[in-house]
Protein backbone atom coordinates (compact mmCIF):
# COMPACT_ATOMS: atom_id res chain seq x y z
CA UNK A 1 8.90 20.46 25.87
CA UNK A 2 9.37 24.13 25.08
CA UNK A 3 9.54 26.86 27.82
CA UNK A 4 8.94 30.70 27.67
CA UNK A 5 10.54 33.23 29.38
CA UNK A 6 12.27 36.43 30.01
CA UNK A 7 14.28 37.95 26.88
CA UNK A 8 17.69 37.96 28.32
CA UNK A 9 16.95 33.84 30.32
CA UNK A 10 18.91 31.02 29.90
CA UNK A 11 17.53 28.25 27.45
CA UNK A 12 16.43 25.50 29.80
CA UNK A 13 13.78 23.45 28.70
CA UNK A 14 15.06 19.89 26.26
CA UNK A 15 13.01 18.16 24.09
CA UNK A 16 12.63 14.48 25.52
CA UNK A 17 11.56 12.49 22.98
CA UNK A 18 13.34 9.43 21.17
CA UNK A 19 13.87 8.59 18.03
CA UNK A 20 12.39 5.48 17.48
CA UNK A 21 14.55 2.22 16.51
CA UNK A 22 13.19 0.10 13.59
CA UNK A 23 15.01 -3.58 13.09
CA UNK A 24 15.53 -3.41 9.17
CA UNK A 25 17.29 -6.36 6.84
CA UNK A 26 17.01 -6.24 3.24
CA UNK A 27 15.31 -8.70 1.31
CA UNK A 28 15.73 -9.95 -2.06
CA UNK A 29 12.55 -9.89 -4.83
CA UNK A 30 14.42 -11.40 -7.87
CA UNK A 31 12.84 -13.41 -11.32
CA UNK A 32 14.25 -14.59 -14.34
CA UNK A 33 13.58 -15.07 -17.98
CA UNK A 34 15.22 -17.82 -20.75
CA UNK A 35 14.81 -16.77 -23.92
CA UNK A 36 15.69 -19.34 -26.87
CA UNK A 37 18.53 -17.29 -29.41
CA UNK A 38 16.61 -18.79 -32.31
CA UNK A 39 13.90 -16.24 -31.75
CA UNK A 40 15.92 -13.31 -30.41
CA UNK A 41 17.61 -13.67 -34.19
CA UNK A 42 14.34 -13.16 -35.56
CA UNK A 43 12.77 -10.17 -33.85
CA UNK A 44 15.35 -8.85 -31.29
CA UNK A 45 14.18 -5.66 -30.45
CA UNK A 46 10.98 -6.27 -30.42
CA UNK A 47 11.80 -9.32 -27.55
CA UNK A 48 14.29 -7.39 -25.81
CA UNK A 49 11.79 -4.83 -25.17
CA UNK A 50 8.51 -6.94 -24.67
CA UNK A 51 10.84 -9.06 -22.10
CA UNK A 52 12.25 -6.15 -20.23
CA UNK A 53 8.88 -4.42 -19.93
CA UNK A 54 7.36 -7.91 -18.13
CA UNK A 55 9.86 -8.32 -15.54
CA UNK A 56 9.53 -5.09 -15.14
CA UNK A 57 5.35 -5.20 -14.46
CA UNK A 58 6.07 -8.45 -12.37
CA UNK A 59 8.44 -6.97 -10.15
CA UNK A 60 5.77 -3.55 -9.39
CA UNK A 61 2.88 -6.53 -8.34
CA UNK A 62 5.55 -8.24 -6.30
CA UNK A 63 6.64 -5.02 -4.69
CA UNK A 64 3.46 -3.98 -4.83
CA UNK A 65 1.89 -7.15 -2.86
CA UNK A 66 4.50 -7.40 -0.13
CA UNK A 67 3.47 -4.01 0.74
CA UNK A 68 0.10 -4.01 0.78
CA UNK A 69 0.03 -8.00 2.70
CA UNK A 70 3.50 -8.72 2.96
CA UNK A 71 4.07 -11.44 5.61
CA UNK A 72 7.49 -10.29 7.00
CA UNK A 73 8.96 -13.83 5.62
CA UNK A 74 11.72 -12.43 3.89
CA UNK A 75 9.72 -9.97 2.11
CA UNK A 76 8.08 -6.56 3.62
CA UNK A 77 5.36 -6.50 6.46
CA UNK A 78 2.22 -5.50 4.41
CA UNK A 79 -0.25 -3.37 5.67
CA UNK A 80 -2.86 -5.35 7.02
CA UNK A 81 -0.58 -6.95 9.45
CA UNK A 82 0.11 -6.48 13.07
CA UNK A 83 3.69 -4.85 13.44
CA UNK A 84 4.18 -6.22 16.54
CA UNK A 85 2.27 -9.75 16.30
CA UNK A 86 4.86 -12.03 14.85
CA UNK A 87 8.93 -12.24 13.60
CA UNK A 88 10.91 -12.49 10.00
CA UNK A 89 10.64 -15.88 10.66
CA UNK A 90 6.91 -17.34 11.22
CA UNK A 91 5.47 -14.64 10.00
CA UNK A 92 2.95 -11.49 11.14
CA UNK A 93 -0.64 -12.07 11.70
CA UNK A 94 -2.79 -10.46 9.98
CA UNK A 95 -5.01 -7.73 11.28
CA UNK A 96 -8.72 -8.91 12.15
CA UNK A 97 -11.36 -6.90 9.47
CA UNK A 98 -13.71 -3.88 10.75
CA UNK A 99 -17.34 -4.66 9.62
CA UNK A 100 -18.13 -1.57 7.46
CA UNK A 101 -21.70 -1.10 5.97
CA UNK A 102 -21.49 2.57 4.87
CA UNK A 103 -19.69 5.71 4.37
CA UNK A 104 -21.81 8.26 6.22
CA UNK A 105 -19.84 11.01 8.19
CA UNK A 106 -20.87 8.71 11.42
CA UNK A 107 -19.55 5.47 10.39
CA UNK A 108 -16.53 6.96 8.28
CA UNK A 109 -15.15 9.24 10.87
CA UNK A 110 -15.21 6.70 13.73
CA UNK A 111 -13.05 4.38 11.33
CA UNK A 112 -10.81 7.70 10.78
CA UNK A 113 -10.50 8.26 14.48
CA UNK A 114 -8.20 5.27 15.05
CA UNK A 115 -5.63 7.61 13.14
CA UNK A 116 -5.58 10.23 14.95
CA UNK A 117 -3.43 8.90 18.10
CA UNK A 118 -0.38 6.99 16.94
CA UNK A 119 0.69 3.56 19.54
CA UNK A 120 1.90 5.61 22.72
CA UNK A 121 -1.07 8.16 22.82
CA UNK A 122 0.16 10.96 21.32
CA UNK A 123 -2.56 12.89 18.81
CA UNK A 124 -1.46 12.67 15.12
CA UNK A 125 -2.47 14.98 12.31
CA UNK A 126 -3.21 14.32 8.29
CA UNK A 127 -5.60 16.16 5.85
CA UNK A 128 -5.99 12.70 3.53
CA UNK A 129 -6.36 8.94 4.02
CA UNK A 130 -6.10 6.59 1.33
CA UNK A 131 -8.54 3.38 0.71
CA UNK A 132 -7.01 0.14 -1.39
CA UNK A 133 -9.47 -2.62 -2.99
CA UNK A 134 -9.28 -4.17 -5.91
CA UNK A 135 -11.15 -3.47 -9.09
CA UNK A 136 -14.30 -5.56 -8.60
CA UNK A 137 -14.81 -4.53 -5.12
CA UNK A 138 -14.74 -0.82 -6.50
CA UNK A 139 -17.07 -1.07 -9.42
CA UNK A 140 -19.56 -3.23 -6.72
CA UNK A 141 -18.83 -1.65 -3.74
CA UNK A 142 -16.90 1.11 -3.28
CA UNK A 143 -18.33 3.20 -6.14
CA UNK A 144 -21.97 2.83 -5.57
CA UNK A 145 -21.29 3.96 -1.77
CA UNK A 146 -19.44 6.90 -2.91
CA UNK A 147 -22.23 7.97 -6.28
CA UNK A 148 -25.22 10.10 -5.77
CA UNK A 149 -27.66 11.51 -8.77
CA UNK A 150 -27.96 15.44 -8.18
CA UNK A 151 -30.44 17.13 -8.74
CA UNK A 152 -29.70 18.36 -12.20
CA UNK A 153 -29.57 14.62 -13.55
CA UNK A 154 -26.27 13.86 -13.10
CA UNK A 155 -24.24 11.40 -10.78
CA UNK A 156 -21.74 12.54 -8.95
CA UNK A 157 -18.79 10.31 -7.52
CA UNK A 158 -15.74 10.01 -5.23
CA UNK A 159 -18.12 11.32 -2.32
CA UNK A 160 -16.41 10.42 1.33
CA UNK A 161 -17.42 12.77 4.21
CA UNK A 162 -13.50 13.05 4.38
CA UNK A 163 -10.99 13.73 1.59
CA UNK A 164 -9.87 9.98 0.49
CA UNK A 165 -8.17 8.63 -2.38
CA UNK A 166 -8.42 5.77 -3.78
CA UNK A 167 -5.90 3.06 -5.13
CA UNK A 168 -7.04 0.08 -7.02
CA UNK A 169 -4.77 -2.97 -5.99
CA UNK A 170 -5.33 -6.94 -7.20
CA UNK A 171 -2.81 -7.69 -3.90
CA UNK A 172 -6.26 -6.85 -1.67
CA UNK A 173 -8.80 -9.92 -1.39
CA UNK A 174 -12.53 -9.60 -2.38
CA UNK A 175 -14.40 -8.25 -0.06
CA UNK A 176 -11.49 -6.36 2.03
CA UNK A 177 -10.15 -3.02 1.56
CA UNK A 178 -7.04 -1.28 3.45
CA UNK A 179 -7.93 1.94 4.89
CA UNK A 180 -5.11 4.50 6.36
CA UNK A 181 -1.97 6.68 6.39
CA UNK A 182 0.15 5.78 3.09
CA UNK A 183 2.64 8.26 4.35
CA UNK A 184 2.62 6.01 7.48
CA UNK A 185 4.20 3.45 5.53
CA UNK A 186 8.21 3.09 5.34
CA UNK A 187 9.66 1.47 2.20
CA UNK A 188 13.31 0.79 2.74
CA UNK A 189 15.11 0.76 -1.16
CA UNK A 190 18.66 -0.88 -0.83
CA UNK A 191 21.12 1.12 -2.97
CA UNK A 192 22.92 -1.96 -4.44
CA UNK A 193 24.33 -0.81 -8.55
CA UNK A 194 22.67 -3.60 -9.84
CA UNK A 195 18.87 -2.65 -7.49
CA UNK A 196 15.97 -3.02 -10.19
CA UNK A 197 18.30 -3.68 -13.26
CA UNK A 198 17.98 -6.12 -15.87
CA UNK A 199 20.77 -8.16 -16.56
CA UNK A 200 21.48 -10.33 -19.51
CA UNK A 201 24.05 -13.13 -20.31
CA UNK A 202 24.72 -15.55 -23.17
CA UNK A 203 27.46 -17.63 -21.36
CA UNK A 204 24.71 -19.49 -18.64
CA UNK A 205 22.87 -21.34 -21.23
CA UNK A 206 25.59 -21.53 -24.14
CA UNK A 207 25.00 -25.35 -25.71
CA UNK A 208 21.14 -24.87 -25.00
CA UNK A 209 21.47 -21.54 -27.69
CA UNK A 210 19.57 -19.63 -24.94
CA UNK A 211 19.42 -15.89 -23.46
CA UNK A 212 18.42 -15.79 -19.38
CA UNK A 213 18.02 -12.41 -18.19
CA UNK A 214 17.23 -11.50 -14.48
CA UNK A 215 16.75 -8.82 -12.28
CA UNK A 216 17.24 -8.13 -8.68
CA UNK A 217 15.42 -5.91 -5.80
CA UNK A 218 16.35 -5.59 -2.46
CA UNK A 219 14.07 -4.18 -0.19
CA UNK A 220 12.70 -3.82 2.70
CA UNK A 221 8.86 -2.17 4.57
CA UNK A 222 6.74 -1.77 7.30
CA UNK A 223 3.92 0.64 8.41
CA UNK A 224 5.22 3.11 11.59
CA UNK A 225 3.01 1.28 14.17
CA UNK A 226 -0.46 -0.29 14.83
CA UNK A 227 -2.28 2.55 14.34
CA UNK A 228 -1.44 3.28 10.49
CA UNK A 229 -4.03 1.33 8.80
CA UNK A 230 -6.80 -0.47 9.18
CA UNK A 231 -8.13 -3.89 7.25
CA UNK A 232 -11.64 -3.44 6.78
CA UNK A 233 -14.55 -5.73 5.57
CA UNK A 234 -16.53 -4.42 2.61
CA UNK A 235 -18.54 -7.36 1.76
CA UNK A 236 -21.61 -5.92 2.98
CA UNK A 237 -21.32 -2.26 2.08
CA UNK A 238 -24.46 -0.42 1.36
CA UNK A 239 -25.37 2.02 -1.85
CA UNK A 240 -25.23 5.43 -1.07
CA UNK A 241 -28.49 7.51 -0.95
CA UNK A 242 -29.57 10.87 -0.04
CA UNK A 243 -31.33 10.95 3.57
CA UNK A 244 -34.09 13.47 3.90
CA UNK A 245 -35.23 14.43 7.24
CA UNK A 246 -38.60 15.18 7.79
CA UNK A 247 -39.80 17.44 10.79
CA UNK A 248 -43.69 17.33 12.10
CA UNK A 249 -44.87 20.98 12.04
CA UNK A 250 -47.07 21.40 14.67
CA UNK A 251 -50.82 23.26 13.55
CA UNK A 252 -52.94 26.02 15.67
């Protein structure tokens, strides 16, 4: 709380809140590759590179997953999951979908309005929201709700009654799409020298003649409460159209 008063007063008035304790242990998102000598004598930059660049792209989807559906199971708490449903060790349940069949200002901004008060009540501001789906619930879903044709012949796209972006993601299931704050969401990055760097030794698989690399991760996620994001259920999301209201003018 804040207090006003004369020029010359004392300060009096502290500000009670708390900051808020979050249980955090790194995990470890690791993978490996064996690569047979032979070959890296034949081609070796072209393998070093094409191998580096895969680990690399299967450690983003990984990542990329535990965020968005992480179970908590050694590995992030995604998104769609209740925060406070579950433990590190069985798991956290995931959240139940919202039934949404379109995107008018209605229907949109009564999904948007579980945002605006955080877990304890307290009113919470934000100019954007972001929506996840994967690519084929876009193209079938998502884009025809959000695509008019204007009147000059021309379609017009990306149309929510509320700035939104949009993030394709193959970690979401068909016919569900995560809807929220991405800010919201806390990624913890451990700071280890060897975090996200690919490794290479000789010496592992010497009589086999092979190469293994690896590469390590640790890390660590989870959205700030409840009231971050929302898992909704697409499947039966209407086209959008333009509505015309007609009025019934009344004659002498």
């Amino acid at each position: 709380m804040t207090a006003w008063g004369a020029i010359t007063g004392a300060v009096e008035q502290e500000i009670t809140s708390s900051l808020k304790v979050v249980d955090v242990k790194q995990n470890k998102l690791s993978c490996f590759v064996i690569l047979e000598q032979g070959m890296a004598d034949l081609g070796p930059t072209f393998l070093d590179s094409y191998i580096r660049a895969t680990m690399t792209e299967a450690m983003a989807l990984a990542l990329e997953t535990a965020i968005v559906t992480g179970t908590g199971v050694s590995m992030p708490i995604g998104m769609d999951r209740i925060t406070t449903t579950g433990s590190t060790t069985e798991g956290y349940t995931q959240k139940t979908a919202v039934a949404v069949t379109d995107f008018t200002p209605v229907s949109y901004g009564a999904l948007l309005a579980a945002f605006a008060k955080d877990e304890d009540g307290k009113q919470r501001k934000f100019n954007k929201v972001t929506l996840i789906c994967n690519q084929s619930d876009y193209l079938t879903k998502i884009m025809p709700a959000t695509t008019v044709l204007n009147s000059a012949g021309a379609y017009v796209n990306n149309l929510f009654p509320f700035p939104t972006e949009v993030i394709i993601s193959d970690a979401v299931a068909e016919g569900k799409a995560v809807l929220g704050l991405l800010e919201e969401y806390i990624l913890f990055i451990g700071q280890a020298a060897r975090n996200n760097v690919i490794q290479y030794t000789d010496d592992y698989k010497f009589l086999e003649d092979q190469r293994v690399f690896k590469v390590v991760q640790y890390a660590d996620g989870r959205a700030y409460d409840n009231t971050s994001f929302q898992l909704l259920d697409i499947s039966a999301l209407d086209p959008a159209y333009i509505t015309v209201k007609s009025a019934d003018v009344a004659t002498a």
